[in-house]
Short mmCIF file of C-alpha atoms and ligand atoms in Angstrom, two decimals:
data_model
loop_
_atom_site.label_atom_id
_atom_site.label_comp_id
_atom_site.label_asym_id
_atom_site.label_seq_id
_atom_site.Cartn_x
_atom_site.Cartn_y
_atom_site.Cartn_z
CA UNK A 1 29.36 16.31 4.37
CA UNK A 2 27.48 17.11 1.12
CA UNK A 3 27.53 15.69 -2.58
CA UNK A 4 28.18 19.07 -4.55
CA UNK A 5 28.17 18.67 -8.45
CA UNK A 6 28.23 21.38 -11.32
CA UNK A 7 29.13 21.50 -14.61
CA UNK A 8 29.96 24.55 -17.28
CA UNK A 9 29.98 24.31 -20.82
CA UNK A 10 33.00 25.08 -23.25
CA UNK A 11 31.66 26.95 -25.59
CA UNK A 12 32.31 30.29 -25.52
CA UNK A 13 34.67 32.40 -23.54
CA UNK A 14 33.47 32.84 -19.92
CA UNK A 15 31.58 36.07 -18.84
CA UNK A 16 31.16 37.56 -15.51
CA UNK A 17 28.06 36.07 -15.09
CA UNK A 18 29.46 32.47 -15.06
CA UNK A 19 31.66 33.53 -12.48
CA UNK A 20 29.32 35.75 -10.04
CA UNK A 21 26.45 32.99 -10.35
CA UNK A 22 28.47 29.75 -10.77
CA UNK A 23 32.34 29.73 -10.43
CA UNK A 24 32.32 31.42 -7.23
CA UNK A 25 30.18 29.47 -5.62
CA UNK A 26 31.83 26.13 -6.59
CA UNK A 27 35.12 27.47 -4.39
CA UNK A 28 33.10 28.39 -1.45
CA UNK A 29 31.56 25.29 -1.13
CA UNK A 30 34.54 23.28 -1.48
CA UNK A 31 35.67 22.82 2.13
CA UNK A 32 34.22 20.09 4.12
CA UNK A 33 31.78 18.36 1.18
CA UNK A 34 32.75 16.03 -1.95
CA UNK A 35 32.80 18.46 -5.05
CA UNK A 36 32.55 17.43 -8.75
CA UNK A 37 33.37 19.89 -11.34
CA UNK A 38 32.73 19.07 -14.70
CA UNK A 39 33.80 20.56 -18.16
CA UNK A 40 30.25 19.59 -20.02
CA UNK A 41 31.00 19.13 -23.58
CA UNK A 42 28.92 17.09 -24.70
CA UNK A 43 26.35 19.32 -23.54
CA UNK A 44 28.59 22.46 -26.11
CA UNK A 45 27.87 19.54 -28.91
CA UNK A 46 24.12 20.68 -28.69
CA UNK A 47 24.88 23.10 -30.86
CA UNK A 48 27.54 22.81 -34.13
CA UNK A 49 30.63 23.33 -32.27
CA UNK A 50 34.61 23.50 -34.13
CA UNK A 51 36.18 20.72 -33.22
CA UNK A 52 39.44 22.77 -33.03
CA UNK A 53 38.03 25.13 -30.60
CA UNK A 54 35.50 23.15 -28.81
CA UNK A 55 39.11 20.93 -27.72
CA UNK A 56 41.05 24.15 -26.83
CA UNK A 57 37.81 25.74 -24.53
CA UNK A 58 37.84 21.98 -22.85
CA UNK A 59 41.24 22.23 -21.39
CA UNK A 60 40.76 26.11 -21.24
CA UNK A 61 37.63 25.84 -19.01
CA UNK A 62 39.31 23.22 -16.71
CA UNK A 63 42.34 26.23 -16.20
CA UNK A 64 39.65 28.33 -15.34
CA UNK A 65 38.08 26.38 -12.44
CA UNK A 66 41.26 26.49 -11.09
CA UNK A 67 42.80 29.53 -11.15
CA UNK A 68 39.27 31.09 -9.68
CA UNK A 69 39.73 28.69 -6.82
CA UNK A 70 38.94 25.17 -7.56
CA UNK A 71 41.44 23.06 -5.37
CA UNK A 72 42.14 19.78 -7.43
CA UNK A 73 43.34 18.01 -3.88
CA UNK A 74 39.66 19.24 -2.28
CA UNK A 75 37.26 18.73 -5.83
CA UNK A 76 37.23 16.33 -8.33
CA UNK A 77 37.85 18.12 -11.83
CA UNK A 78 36.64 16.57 -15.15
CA UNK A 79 35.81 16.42 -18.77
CA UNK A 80 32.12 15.05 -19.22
CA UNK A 81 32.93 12.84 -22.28
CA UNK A 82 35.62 10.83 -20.45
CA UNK A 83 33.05 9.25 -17.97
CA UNK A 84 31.26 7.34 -20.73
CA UNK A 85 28.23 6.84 -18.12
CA UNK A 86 27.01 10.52 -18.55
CA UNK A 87 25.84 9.54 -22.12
CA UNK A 88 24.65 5.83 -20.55
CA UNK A 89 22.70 7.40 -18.11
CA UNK A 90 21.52 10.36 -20.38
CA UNK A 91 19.79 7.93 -22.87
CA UNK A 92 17.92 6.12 -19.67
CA UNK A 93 16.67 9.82 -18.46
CA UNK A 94 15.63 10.61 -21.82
CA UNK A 95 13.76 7.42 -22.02
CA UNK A 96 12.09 8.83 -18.84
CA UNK A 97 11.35 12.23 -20.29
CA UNK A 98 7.98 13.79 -21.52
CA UNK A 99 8.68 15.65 -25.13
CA UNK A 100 6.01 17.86 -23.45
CA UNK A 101 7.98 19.05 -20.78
CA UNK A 102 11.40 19.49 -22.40
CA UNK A 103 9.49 21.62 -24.89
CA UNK A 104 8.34 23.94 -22.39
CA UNK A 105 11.83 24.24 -20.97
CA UNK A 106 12.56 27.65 -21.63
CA UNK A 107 16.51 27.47 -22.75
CA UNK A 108 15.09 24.87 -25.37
CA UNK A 109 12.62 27.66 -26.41
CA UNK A 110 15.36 30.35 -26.93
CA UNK A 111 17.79 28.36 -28.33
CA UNK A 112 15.72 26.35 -31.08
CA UNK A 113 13.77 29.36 -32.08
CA UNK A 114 17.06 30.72 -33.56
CA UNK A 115 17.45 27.37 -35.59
CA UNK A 116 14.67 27.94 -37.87
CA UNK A 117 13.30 24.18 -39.18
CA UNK A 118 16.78 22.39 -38.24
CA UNK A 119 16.52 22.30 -34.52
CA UNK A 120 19.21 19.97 -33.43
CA UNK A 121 17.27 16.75 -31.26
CA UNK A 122 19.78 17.33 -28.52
CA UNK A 123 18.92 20.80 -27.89
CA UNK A 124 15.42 18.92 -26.54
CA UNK A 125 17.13 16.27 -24.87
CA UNK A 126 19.50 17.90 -23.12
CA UNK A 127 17.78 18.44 -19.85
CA UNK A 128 17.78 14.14 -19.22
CA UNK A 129 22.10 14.30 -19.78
CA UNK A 130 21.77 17.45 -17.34
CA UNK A 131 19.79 15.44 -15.20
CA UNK A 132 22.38 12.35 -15.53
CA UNK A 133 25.12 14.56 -14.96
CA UNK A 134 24.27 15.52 -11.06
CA UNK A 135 22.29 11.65 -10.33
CA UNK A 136 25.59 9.82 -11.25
CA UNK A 137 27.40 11.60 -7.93
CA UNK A 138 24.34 11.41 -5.55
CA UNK A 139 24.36 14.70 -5.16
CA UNK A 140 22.96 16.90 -2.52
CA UNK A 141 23.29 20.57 -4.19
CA UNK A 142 24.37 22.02 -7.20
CA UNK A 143 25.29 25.61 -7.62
CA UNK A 144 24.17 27.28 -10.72
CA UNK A 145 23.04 30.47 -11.55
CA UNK A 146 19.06 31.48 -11.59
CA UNK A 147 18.61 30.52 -15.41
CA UNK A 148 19.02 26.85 -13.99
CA UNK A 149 16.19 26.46 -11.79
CA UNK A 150 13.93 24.94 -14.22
CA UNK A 151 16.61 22.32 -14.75
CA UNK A 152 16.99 21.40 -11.48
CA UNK A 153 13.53 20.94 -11.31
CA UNK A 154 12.97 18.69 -13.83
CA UNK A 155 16.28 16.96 -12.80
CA UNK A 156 14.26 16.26 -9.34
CA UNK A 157 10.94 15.26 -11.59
CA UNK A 158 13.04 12.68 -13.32
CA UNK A 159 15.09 11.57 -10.13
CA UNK A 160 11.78 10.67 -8.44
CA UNK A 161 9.97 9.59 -11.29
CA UNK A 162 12.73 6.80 -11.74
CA UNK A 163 12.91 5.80 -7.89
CA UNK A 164 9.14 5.81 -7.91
CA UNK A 165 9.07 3.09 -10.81
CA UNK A 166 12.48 0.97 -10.08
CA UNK A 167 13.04 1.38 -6.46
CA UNK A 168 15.17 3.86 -4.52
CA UNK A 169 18.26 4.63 -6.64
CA UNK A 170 18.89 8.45 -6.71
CA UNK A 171 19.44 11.26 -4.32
CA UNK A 172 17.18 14.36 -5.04
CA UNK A 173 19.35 16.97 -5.42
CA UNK A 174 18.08 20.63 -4.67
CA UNK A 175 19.40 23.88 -6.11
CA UNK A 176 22.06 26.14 -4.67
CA UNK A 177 22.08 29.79 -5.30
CA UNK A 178 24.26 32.11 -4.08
CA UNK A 179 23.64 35.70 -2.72
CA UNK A 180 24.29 38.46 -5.57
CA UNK A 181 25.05 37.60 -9.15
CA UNK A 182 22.86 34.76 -9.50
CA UNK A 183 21.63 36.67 -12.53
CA UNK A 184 23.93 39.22 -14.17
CA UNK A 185 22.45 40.95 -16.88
CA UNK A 186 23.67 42.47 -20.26
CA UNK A 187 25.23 45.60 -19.74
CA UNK A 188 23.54 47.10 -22.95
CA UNK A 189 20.21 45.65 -22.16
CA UNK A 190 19.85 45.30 -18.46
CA UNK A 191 16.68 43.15 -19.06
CA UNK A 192 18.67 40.32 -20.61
CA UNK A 193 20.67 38.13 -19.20
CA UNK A 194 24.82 38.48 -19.29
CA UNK A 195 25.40 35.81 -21.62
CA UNK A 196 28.30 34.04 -23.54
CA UNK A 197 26.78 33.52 -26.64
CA UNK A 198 25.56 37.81 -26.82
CA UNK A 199 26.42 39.13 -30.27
CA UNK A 200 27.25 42.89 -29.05
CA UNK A 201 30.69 41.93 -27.01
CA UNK A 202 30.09 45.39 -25.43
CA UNK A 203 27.43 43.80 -23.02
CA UNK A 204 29.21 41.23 -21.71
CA UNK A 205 32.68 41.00 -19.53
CA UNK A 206 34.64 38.39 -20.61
CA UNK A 207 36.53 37.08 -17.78
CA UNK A 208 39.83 37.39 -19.29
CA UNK A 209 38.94 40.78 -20.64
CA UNK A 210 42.04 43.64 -20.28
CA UNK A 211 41.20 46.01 -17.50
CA UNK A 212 41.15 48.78 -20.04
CA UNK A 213 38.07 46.89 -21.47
CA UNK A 214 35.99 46.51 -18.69
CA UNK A 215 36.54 49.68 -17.81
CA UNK A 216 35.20 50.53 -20.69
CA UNK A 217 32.30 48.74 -20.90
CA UNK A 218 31.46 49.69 -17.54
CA UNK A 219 31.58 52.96 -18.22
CA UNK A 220 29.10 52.74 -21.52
CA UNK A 221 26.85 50.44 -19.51
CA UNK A 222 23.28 51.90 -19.99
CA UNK A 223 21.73 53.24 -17.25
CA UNK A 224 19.00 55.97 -16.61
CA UNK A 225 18.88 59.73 -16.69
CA UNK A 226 18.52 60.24 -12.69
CA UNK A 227 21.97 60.07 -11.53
CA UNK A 228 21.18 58.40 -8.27
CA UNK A 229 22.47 55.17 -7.35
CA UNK A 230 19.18 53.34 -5.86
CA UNK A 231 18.17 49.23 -6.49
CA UNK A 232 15.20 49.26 -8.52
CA UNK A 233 15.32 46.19 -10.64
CA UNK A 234 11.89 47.38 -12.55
CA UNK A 235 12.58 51.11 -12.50
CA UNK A 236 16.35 51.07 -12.53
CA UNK A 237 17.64 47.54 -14.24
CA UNK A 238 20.99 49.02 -15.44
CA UNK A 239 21.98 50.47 -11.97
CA UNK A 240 20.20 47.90 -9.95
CA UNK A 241 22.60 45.51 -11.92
CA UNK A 242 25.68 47.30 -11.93
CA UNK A 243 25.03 47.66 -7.62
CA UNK A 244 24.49 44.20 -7.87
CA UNK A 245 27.91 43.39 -9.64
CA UNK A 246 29.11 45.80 -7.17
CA UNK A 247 28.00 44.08 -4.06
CA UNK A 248 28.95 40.33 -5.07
CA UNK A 249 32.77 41.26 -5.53
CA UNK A 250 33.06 43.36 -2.61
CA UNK A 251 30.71 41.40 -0.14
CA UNK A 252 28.56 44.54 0.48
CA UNK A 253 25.01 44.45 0.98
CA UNK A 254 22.84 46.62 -1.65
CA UNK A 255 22.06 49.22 0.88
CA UNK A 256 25.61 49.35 2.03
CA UNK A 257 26.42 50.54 -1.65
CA UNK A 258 24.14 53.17 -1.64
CA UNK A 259 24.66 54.32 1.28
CA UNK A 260 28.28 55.40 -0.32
CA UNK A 261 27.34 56.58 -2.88
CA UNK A 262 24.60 58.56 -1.64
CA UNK A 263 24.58 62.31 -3.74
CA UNK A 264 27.30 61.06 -6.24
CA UNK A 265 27.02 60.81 -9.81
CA UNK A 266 27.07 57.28 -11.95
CA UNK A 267 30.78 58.56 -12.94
CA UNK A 268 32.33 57.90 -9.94
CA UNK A 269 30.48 54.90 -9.26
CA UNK A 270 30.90 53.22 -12.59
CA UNK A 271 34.70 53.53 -11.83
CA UNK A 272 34.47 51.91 -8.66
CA UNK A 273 32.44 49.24 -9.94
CA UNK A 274 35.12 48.71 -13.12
CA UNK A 275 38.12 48.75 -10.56
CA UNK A 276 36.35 45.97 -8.34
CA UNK A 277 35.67 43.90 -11.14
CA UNK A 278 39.11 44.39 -12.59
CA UNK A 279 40.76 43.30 -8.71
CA UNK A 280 38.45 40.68 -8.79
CA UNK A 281 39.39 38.83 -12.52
CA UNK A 282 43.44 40.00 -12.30
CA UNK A 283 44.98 37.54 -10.24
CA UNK A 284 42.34 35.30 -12.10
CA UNK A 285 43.88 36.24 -15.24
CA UNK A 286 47.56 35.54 -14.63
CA UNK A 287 46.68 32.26 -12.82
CA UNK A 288 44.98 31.85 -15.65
CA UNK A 289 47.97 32.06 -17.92
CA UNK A 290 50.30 30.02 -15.63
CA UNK A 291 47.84 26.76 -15.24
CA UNK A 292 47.68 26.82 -19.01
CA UNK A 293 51.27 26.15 -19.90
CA UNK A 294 51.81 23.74 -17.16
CA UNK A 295 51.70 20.02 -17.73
CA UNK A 296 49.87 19.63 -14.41
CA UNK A 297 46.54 20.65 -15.79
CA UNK A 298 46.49 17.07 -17.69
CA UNK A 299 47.82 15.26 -15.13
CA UNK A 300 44.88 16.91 -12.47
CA UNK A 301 41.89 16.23 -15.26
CA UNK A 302 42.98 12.45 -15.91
CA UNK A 303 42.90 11.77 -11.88
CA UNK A 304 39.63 13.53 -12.31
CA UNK A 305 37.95 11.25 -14.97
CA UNK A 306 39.56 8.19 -12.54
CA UNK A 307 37.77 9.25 -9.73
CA UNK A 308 34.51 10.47 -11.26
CA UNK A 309 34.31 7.63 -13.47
CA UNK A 310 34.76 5.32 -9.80
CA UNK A 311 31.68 6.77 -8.24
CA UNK A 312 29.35 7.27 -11.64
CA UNK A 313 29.87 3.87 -12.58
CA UNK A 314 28.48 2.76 -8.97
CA UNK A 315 25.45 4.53 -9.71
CA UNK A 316 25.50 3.36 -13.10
CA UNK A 317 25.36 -0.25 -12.34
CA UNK A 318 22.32 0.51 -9.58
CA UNK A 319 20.22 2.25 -11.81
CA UNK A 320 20.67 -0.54 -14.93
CA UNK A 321 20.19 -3.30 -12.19
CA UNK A 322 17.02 -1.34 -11.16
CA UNK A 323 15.53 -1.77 -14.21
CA UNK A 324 16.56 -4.70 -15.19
CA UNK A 325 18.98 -3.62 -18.17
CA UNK A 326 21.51 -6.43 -17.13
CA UNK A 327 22.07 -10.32 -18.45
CA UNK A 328 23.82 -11.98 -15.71
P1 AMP B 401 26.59 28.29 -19.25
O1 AMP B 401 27.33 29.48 -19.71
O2 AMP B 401 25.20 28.25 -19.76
O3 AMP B 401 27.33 26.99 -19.41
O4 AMP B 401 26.42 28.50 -17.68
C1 AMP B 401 27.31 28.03 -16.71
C2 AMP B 401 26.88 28.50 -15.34
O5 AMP B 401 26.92 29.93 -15.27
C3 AMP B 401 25.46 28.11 -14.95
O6 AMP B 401 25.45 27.78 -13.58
C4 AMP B 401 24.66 29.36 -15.20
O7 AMP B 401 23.52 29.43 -14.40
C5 AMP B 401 25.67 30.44 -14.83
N1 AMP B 401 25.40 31.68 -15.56
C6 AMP B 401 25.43 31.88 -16.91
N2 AMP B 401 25.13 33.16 -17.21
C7 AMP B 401 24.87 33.79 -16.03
C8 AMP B 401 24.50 35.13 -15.68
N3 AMP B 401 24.34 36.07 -16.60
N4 AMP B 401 24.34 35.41 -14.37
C9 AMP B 401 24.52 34.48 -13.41
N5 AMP B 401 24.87 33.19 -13.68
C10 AMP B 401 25.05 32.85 -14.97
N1 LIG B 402 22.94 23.46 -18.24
C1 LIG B 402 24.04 24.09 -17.59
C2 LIG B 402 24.20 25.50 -18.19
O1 LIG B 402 23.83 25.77 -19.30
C3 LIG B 402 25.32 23.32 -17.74
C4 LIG B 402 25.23 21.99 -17.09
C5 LIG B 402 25.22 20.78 -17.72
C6 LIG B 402 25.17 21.73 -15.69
N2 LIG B 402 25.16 19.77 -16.80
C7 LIG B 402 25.12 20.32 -15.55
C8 LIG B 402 25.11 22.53 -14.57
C9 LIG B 402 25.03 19.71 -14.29
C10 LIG B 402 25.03 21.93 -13.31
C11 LIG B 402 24.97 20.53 -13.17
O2 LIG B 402 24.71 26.31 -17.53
#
């Protein structure tokens, strides 16, 4: 049995992406291992968030885990600010942390270039509370889409760096990535990545988009002039992600999918790759709908906090001990 921990934050509606490269995965790994699923907003307070909206995304988020597969008897669901030793533990992995090296994180890069001279402090230290997040649970893996890597790298630099100086405290946790959609791209520019937070809402699927609107997005996603459907990632990146899509919800292998659609035209198979997405994020939908309305979803996040909060104060208590951040 494995430690599993991930975390997504709420602040912005969900896209495909987040559910090809992170959601999924959190529901097939469920069985057999002890999962922690966290809503991450203090990581969304990075950036100026509405407190009105910020709240409503929180318990939104949670509805979402769920009704894509989460089982709250199986994983442990939670909201990251009601385990007060994610921010305890943050501050002792920042204290760890080079400001070299969370400069050169690239997320930092991208997100505090568009911030002019006011680039929030949190925006640079949010790779230690990242890092705090998965070391309270001991965790083993933590599935996240490709954009994460470089987190879960310096998540590992910071694990050992700490058992290296204060003794063995902290499991090194390594990355897991799924098969297809570990990095869905924009559908109007197939370089970029698929992302919440993407101005032109015609690039991204929202998972609780109308089937009438993915369809059409789908169907203005760019492509290329050759009408053959053929993975190319450098040559092709608007098929090559659209066969991509394609393969993750129907569990076909990229050669499988162009094998059928071998001498058709990107009409037909933008179609097929719109109704696959659409029988995918349906029953997602109304789930969706139901777990939001029902009193349930409180009752299943404050176990949640109860539990988590059990195991990441153990840790908690370790690590301060460790380092000798204790009076009696
Ligand atoms: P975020 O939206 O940054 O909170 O991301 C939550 C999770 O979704 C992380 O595991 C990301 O790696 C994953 N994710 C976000 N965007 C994409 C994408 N375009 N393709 C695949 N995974 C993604
Ligand atoms: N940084 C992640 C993202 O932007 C969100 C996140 C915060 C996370 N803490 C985590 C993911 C812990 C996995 C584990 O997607």
């Amino acid at each position: 049995m494995s430690v599993i921990f991930s975390g997504i934050q709420p602040s912005g509606n969900l896209t495909l992406g987040n559910y090809l490269g992170a959601l999924r995965n959190f529901s097939k790994v469920q069985e057999g291992n002890e999962c922690y699923y966290c809503v991450v907003n203090q990581h969304a307070i990075t950036v100026p968030q509405d407190p009105k909206l910020l709240h409503e995304r929180t318990r939104a988020l949670a509805a979402i885990y769920i009704a894509s597969g989460l089982d709250p008897e199986q994983s442990t669901l939670f909201v990251q600010s009601e385990v007060p030793e994610h921010a305890m533990l943050g501050w002792i992995m920042t204290t760890l942390s080079y400001v070299g090296e969370l400069e050169r994180m690239t997320q930092y890069k991208d997100k505090a270039s568009k911030r002019g001279d006011s680039i929030p402090a949190g925006l640079l230290t949010y790779p230690p509370l990242m890092a705090a997040d998965i070391l309270l649970y001991q965790t083993n893996f933590v599935p996240v889409g490709d954009d994460q890597k470089q987190h879960l790298e310096i998540t590992r630099d910071l694990a050992q760096r700490f058992n290296r100086l204060y003794g063995d405290v902290f499991t090194i946790p390594e990355i897991y990535l799924g098969q297809d959609g570990t990095r869905v791209m924009s559908l109007q520019e197939p370089t970029k990545k698929m992302s919440k937070s993407d101005d032109n809402t015609t690039a991204t699927i929202y998972l609780l988009d109308t089937p009438k609107d993915i369809e059409k997005k789908i169907k203005r996603a760019q492509t290329d002039s050759e009408n053959s459907v053929h993975y190319d990632r450098e040559k092709k990146p608007g098929i090559s992600n659209l066969i991509e899509i394609l393969s993750a919800v129907t569990d076909q292998t990229h050669e499988q999918v162009e094998q059928a659609y071998a001498g058709k035209g990107y009409g037909a198979f933008k179609k097929d790759v719109a109704d696959a997405v659409i029988a995918v994020l349906e029953p997602i939908q109304q789930r969706y709908e139901e777990l939001l309305k029902h009193p349930d979803l409180d009752d299943i996040l404050d176990k949640g906090s109860a539990k988590a909060h059990a195991k990441a104060s153990e840790t908690y208590e370790k690590a301060v001990h460790a380092m000798g951040l204790y009076r009696k």
